[in-house]
Short mmCIF file of C-alpha atoms in Angstrom, two decimals:
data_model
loop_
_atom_site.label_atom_id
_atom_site.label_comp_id
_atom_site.label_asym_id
_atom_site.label_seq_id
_atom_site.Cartn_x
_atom_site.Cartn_y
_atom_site.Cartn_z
CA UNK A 1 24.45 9.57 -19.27
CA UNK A 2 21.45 9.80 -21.28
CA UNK A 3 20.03 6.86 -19.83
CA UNK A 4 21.02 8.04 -16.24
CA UNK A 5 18.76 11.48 -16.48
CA UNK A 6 16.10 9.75 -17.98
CA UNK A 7 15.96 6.89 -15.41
CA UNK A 8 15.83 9.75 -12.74
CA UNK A 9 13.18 11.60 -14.39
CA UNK A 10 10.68 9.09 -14.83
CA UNK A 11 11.35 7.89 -11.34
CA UNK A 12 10.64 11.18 -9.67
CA UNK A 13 7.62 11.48 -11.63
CA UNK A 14 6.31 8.19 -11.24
CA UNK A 15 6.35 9.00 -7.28
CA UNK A 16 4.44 12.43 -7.91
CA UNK A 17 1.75 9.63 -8.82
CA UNK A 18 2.65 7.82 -5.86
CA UNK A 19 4.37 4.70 -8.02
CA UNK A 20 7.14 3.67 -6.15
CA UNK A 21 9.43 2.08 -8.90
CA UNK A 22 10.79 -1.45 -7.44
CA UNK A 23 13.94 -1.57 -10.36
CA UNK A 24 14.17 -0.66 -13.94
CA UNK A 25 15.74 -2.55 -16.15
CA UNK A 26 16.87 -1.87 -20.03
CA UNK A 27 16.76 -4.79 -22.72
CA UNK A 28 17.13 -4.69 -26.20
CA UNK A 29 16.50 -0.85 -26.12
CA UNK A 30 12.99 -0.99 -24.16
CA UNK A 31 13.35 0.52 -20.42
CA UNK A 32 10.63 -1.14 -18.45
CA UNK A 33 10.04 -0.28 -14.69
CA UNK A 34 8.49 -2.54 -12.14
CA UNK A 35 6.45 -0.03 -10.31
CA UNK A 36 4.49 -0.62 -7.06
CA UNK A 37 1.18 0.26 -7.73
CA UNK A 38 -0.69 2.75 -4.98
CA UNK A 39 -2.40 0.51 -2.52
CA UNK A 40 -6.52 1.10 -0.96
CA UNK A 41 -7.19 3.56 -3.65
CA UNK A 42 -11.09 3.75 -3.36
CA UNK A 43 -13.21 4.14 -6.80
CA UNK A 44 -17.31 3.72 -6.98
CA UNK A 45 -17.68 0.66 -9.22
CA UNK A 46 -21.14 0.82 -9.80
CA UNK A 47 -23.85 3.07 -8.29
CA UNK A 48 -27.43 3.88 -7.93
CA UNK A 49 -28.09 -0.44 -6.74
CA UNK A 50 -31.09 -1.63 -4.90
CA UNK A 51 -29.80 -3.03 -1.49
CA UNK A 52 -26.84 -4.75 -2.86
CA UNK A 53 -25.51 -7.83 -0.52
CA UNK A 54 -23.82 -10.90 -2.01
CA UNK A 55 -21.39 -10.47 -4.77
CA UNK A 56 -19.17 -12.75 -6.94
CA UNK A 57 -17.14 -13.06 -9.61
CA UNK A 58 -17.22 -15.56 -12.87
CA UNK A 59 -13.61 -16.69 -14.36
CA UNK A 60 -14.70 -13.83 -17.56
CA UNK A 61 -14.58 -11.15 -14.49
CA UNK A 62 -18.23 -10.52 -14.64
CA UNK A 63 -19.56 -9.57 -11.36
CA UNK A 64 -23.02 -10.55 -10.29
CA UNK A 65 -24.90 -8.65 -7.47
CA UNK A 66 -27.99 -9.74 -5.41
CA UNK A 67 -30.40 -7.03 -4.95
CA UNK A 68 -32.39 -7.92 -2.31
CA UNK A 69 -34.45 -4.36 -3.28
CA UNK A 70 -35.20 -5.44 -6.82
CA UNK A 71 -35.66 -9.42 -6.33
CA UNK A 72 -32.70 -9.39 -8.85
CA UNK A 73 -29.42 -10.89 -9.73
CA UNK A 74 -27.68 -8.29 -11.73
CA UNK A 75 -24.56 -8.33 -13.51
CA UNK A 76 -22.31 -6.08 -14.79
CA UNK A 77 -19.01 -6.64 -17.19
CA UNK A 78 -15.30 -5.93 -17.21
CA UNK A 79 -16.37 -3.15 -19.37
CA UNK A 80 -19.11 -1.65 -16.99
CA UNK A 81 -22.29 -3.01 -18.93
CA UNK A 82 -25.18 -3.57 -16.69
CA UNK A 83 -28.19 -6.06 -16.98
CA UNK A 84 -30.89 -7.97 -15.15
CA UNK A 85 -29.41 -11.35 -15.29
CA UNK A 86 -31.75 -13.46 -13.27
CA UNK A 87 -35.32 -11.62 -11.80
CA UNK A 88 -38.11 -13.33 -10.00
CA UNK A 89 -36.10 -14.24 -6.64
CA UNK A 90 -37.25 -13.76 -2.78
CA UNK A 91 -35.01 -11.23 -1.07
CA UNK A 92 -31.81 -12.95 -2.93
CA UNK A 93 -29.25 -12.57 -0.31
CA UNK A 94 -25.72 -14.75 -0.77
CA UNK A 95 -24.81 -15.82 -4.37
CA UNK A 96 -21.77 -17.97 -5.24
CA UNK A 97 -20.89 -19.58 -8.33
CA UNK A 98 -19.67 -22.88 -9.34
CA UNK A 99 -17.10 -24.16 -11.43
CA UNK A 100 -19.31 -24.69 -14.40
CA UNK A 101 -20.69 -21.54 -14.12
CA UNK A 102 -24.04 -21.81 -12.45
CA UNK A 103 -25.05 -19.37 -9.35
CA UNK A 104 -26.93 -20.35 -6.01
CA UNK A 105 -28.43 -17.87 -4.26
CA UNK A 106 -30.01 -17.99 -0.40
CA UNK A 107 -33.13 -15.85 -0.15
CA UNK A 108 -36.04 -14.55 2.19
CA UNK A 109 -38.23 -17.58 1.42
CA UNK A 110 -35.46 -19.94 3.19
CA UNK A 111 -34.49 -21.10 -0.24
CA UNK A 112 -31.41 -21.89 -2.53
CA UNK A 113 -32.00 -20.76 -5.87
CA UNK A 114 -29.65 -22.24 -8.52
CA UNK A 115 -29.31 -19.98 -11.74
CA UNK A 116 -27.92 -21.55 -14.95
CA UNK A 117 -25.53 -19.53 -16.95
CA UNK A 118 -28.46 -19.08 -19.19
CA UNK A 119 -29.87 -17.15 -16.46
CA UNK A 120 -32.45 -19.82 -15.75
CA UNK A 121 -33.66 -20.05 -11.96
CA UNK A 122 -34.98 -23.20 -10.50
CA UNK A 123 -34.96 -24.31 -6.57
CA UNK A 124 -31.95 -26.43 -5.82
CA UNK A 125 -32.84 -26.74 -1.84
CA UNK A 126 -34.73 -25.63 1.21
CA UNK A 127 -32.75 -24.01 4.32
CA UNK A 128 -34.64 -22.10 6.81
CA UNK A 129 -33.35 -18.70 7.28
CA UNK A 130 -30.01 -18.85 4.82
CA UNK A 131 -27.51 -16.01 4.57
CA UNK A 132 -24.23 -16.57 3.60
CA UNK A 133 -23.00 -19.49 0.61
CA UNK A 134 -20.00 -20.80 -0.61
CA UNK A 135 -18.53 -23.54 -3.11
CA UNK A 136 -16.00 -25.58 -2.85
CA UNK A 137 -13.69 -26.72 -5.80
CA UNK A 138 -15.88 -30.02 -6.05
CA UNK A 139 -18.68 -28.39 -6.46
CA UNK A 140 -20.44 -28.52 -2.73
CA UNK A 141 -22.29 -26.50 -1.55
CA UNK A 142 -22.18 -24.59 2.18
CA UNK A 143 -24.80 -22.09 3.55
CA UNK A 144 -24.89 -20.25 6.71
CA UNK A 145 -28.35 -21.46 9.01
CA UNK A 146 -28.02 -17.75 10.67
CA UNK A 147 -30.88 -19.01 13.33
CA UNK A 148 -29.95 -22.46 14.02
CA UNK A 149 -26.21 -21.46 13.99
CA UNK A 150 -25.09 -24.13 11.45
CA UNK A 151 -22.97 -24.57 8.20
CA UNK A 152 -25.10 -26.56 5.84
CA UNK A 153 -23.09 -28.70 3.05
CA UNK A 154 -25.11 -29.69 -0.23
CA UNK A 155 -23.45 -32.12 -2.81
CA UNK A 156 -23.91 -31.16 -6.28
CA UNK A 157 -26.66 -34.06 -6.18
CA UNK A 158 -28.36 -32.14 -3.51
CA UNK A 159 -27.69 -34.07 -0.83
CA UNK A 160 -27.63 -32.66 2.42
CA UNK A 161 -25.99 -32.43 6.07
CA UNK A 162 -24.79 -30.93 8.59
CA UNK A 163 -21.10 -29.41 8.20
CA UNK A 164 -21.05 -27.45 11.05
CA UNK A 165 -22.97 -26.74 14.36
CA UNK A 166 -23.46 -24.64 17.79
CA UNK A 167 -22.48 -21.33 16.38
CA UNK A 168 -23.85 -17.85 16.54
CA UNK A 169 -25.22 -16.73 13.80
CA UNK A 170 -22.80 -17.26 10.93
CA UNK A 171 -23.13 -14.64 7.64
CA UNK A 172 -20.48 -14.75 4.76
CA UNK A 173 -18.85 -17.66 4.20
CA UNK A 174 -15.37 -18.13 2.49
CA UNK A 175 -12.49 -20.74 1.21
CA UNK A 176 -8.85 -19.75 1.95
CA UNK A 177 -6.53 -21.83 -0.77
CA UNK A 178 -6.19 -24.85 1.44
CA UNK A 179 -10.01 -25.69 1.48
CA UNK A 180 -10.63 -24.18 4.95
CA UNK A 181 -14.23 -22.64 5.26
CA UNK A 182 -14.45 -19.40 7.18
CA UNK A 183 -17.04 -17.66 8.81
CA UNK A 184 -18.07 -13.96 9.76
CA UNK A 185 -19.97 -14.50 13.78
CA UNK A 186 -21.29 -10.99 14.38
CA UNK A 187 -22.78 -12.20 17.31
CA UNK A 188 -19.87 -13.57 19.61
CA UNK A 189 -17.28 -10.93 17.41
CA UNK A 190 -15.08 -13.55 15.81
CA UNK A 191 -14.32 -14.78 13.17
CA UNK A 192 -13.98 -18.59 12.52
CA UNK A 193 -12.04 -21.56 10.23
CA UNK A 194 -13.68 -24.63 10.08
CA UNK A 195 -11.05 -27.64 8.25
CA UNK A 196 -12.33 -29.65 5.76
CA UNK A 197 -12.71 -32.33 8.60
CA UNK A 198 -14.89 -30.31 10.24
CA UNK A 199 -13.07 -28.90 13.41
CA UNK A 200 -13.67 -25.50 14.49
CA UNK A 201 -11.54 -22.72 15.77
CA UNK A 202 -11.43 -18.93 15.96
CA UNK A 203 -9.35 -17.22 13.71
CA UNK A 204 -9.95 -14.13 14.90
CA UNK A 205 -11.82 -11.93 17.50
CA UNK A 206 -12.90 -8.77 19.13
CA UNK A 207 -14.35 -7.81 15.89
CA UNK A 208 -18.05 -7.09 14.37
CA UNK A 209 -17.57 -8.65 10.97
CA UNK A 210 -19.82 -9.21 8.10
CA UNK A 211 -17.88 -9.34 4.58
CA UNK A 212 -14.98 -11.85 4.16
CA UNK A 213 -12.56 -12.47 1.12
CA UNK A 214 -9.38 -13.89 0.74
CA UNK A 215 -6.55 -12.61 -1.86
CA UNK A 216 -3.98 -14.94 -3.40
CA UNK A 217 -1.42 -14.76 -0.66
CA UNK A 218 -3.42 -15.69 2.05
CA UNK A 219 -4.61 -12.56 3.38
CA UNK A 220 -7.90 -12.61 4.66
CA UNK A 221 -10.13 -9.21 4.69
CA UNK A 222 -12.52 -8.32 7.33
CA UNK A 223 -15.31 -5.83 7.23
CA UNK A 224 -15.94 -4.50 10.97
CA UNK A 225 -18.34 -3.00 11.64
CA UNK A 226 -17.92 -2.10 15.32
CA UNK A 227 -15.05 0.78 13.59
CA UNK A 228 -16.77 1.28 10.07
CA UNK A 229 -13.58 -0.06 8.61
CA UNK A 230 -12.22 -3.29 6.61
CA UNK A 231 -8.84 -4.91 7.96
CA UNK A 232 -6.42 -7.06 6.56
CA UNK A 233 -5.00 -10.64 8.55
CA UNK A 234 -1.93 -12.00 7.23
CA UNK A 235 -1.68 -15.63 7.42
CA UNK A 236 0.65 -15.15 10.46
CA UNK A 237 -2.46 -13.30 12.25
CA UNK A 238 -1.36 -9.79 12.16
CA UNK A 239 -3.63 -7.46 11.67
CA UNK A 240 -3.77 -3.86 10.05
CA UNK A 241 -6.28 -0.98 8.88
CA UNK A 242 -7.27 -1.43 5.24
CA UNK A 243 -9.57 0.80 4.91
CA UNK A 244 -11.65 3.23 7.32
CA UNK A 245 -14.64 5.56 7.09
CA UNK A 246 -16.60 2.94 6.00
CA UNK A 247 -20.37 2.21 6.36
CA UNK A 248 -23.20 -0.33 5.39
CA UNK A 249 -20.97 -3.06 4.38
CA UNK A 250 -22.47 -6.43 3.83
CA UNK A 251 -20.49 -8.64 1.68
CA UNK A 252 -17.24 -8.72 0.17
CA UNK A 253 -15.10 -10.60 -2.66
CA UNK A 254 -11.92 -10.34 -4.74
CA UNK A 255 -10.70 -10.41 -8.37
CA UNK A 256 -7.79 -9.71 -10.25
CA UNK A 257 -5.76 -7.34 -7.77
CA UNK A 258 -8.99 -5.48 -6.70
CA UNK A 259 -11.12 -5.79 -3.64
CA UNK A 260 -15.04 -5.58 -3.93
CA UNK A 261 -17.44 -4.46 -1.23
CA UNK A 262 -20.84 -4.35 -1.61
CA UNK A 263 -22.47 -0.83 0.50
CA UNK A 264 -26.14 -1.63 1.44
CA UNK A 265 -27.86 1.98 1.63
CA UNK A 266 -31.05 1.04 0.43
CA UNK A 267 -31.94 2.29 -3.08
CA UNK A 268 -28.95 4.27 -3.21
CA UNK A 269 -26.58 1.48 -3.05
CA UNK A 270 -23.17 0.77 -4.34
CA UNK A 271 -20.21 -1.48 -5.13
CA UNK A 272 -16.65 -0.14 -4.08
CA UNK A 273 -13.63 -0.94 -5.30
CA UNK A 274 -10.03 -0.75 -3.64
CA UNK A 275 -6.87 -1.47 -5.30
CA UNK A 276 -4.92 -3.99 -3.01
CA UNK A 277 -1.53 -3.62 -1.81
CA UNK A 278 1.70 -4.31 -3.15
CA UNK A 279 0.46 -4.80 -6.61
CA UNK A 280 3.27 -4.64 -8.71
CA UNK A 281 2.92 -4.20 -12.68
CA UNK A 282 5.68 -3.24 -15.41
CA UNK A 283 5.49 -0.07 -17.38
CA UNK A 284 7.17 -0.65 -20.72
CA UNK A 285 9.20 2.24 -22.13
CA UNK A 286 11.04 2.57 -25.47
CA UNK A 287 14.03 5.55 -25.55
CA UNK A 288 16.77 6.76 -27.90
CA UNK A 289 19.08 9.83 -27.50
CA UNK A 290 16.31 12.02 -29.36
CA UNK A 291 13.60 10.84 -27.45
CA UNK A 292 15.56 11.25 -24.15
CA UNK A 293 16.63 14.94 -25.13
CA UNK A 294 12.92 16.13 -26.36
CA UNK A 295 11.20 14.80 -23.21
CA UNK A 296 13.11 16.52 -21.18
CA UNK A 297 12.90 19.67 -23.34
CA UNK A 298 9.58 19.64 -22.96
CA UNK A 299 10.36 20.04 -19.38
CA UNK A 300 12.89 22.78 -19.71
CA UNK A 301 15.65 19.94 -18.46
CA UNK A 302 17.75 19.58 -21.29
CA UNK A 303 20.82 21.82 -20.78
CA UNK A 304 21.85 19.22 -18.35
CA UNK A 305 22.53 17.38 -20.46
CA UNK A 306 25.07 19.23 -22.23
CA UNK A 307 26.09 21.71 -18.95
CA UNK A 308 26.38 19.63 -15.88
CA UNK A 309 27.21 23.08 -13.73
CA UNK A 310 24.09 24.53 -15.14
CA UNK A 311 21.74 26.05 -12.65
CA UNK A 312 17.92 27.43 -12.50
#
């Protein structure tokens, strides 16, 4: 009985949070509920940025910005320390980072900048008018040729060709799990997969997009601009609201179960954050008869535990 109040309890108040609790289970005394996190909660990561546009992630979680403002790559820590981790840059405008830890970065000066993880900056290769940049898992490299409407690959030796061609301006680039680039076309309002071999189609249209990420399940997020909002495509191609009211977004990318979009509005910039959906997580609890009967004491709720036709 004990454990059937208390189960109650916790549930109800778990969904005043708005934690819907999956199951609970009991083992070896310890109650533990899989709860279902609240989905596109919206939080200010980081504030007061100069024209942030690309963003990524290291495998520590450190997130590095480009602030195309500044002429800086900045980065900031799981535990919300800021610093200046790479300066001297032209406009930096796309970063991505490789497996070994090193950052390339398109700029205004129709450059690729590679930064070390020492924070050392160098020119890795020359691509007129660059935007958007991604890696691949073997370390090559693909930029967006926004005015020659190509997809530029760049071995890790810095060898260089032509990926992709005869498209309209392509921004953000970004790998789903099975090695297919994507690309944000603001221009002709789609957005397109390119396979590994190289052909092209369009994964999805009669959109305005700029910032692309993928989360683990396949899901691919869209900012669009054309409604201020970022949607969600399931791998089956339906496609839903994520989040609205939205403005200035340039770039986005994902880590852990959080989304990251960077908000371009000038000095004032920012990096949001929103939870995704479905997160699940466990919430541990340990009980006994006492604890059971003074929580719900505190709550004025334990007389029914002793009167079951007790009333307020």
């Amino acid at each position: 009985m004990y454990t059937s109040i208390f189960l109650t309890f916790v549930v109800k108040l778990l969904l005043k949070f708005g934690i819907n609790v999956a199951k609970a289970t009991t083992i070896s005394g310890i109650l533990a509920f899989t709860a279902i996190l609240p989905s596109n909660a919206l939080t200010t990561f980081a504030s007061g940025l100069n024209e942030p546009l690309g963003i990524t992630f290291d495998n520590s979680g450190n997130l590095y910005i480009a602030l195309d403002g500044s002429n800086t790559i900045d980065k900031i820590t799981p535990g919300g320390a800021t610093s200046t981790f790479a300066s001297g840059l032209n406009s930096p405008i796309g970063i991505a980072i490789d497996n070994s830890g090193n950052i390339y970065a398109t700029n205004g000066t129709s450059a690729i900048n590679k930064i070390t993880s020492g924070g050392s900056v160098s020119n890795f290769a020359s691509i007129f008018h660059p935007k958007g940049i991604a890696v691949d898992n073997s370390g090559n490299i693909y930029v967006s040729e926004v005015l020659y409407g190509n997809i530029i690959k760049i071995t890790p030796g810095g060898i260089e060709s032509t990926f992709a061609a005869g498209l309209d301006e392509p921004y953000q680039l970004t790998f789903d799990n099975s090695g297919n680039l994507y690309a944000s076309e603001g221009v002709l309002s789609e957005v397109i997969r390119i396979t590994p071999g190289g052909a092209i189609s369009t994964y999805a249209s009669e959109l305005n997009p700029t910032g692309l990420a993928f989360d683990s399940s396949g899901n691919l997020y869209v900012y669009d601009g054309n409604i201020s909002s970022i949607d969600k495509i399931t791998p089956g191609g339906v496609v839903s609201n994520f989040a609205s009211g939205l403005s200035d977004i340039d770039f986005l990318a994902i880590y852990g179960e959080n989304l990251y979009a960077s908000q371009n509005s000038g000095s004032a910039g920012k990096i949001l954050e929103f939870s995704l959906p479905n997160q699940t997580s466990q919430i541990p609890f340990e009980f006994s008869p006492a604890f059971i009967v003074s929580i719900l004491s505190i709550f004025g709720l334990s007389k029914y535990l002793f009167n079951r036709n007790a009333r307020e």
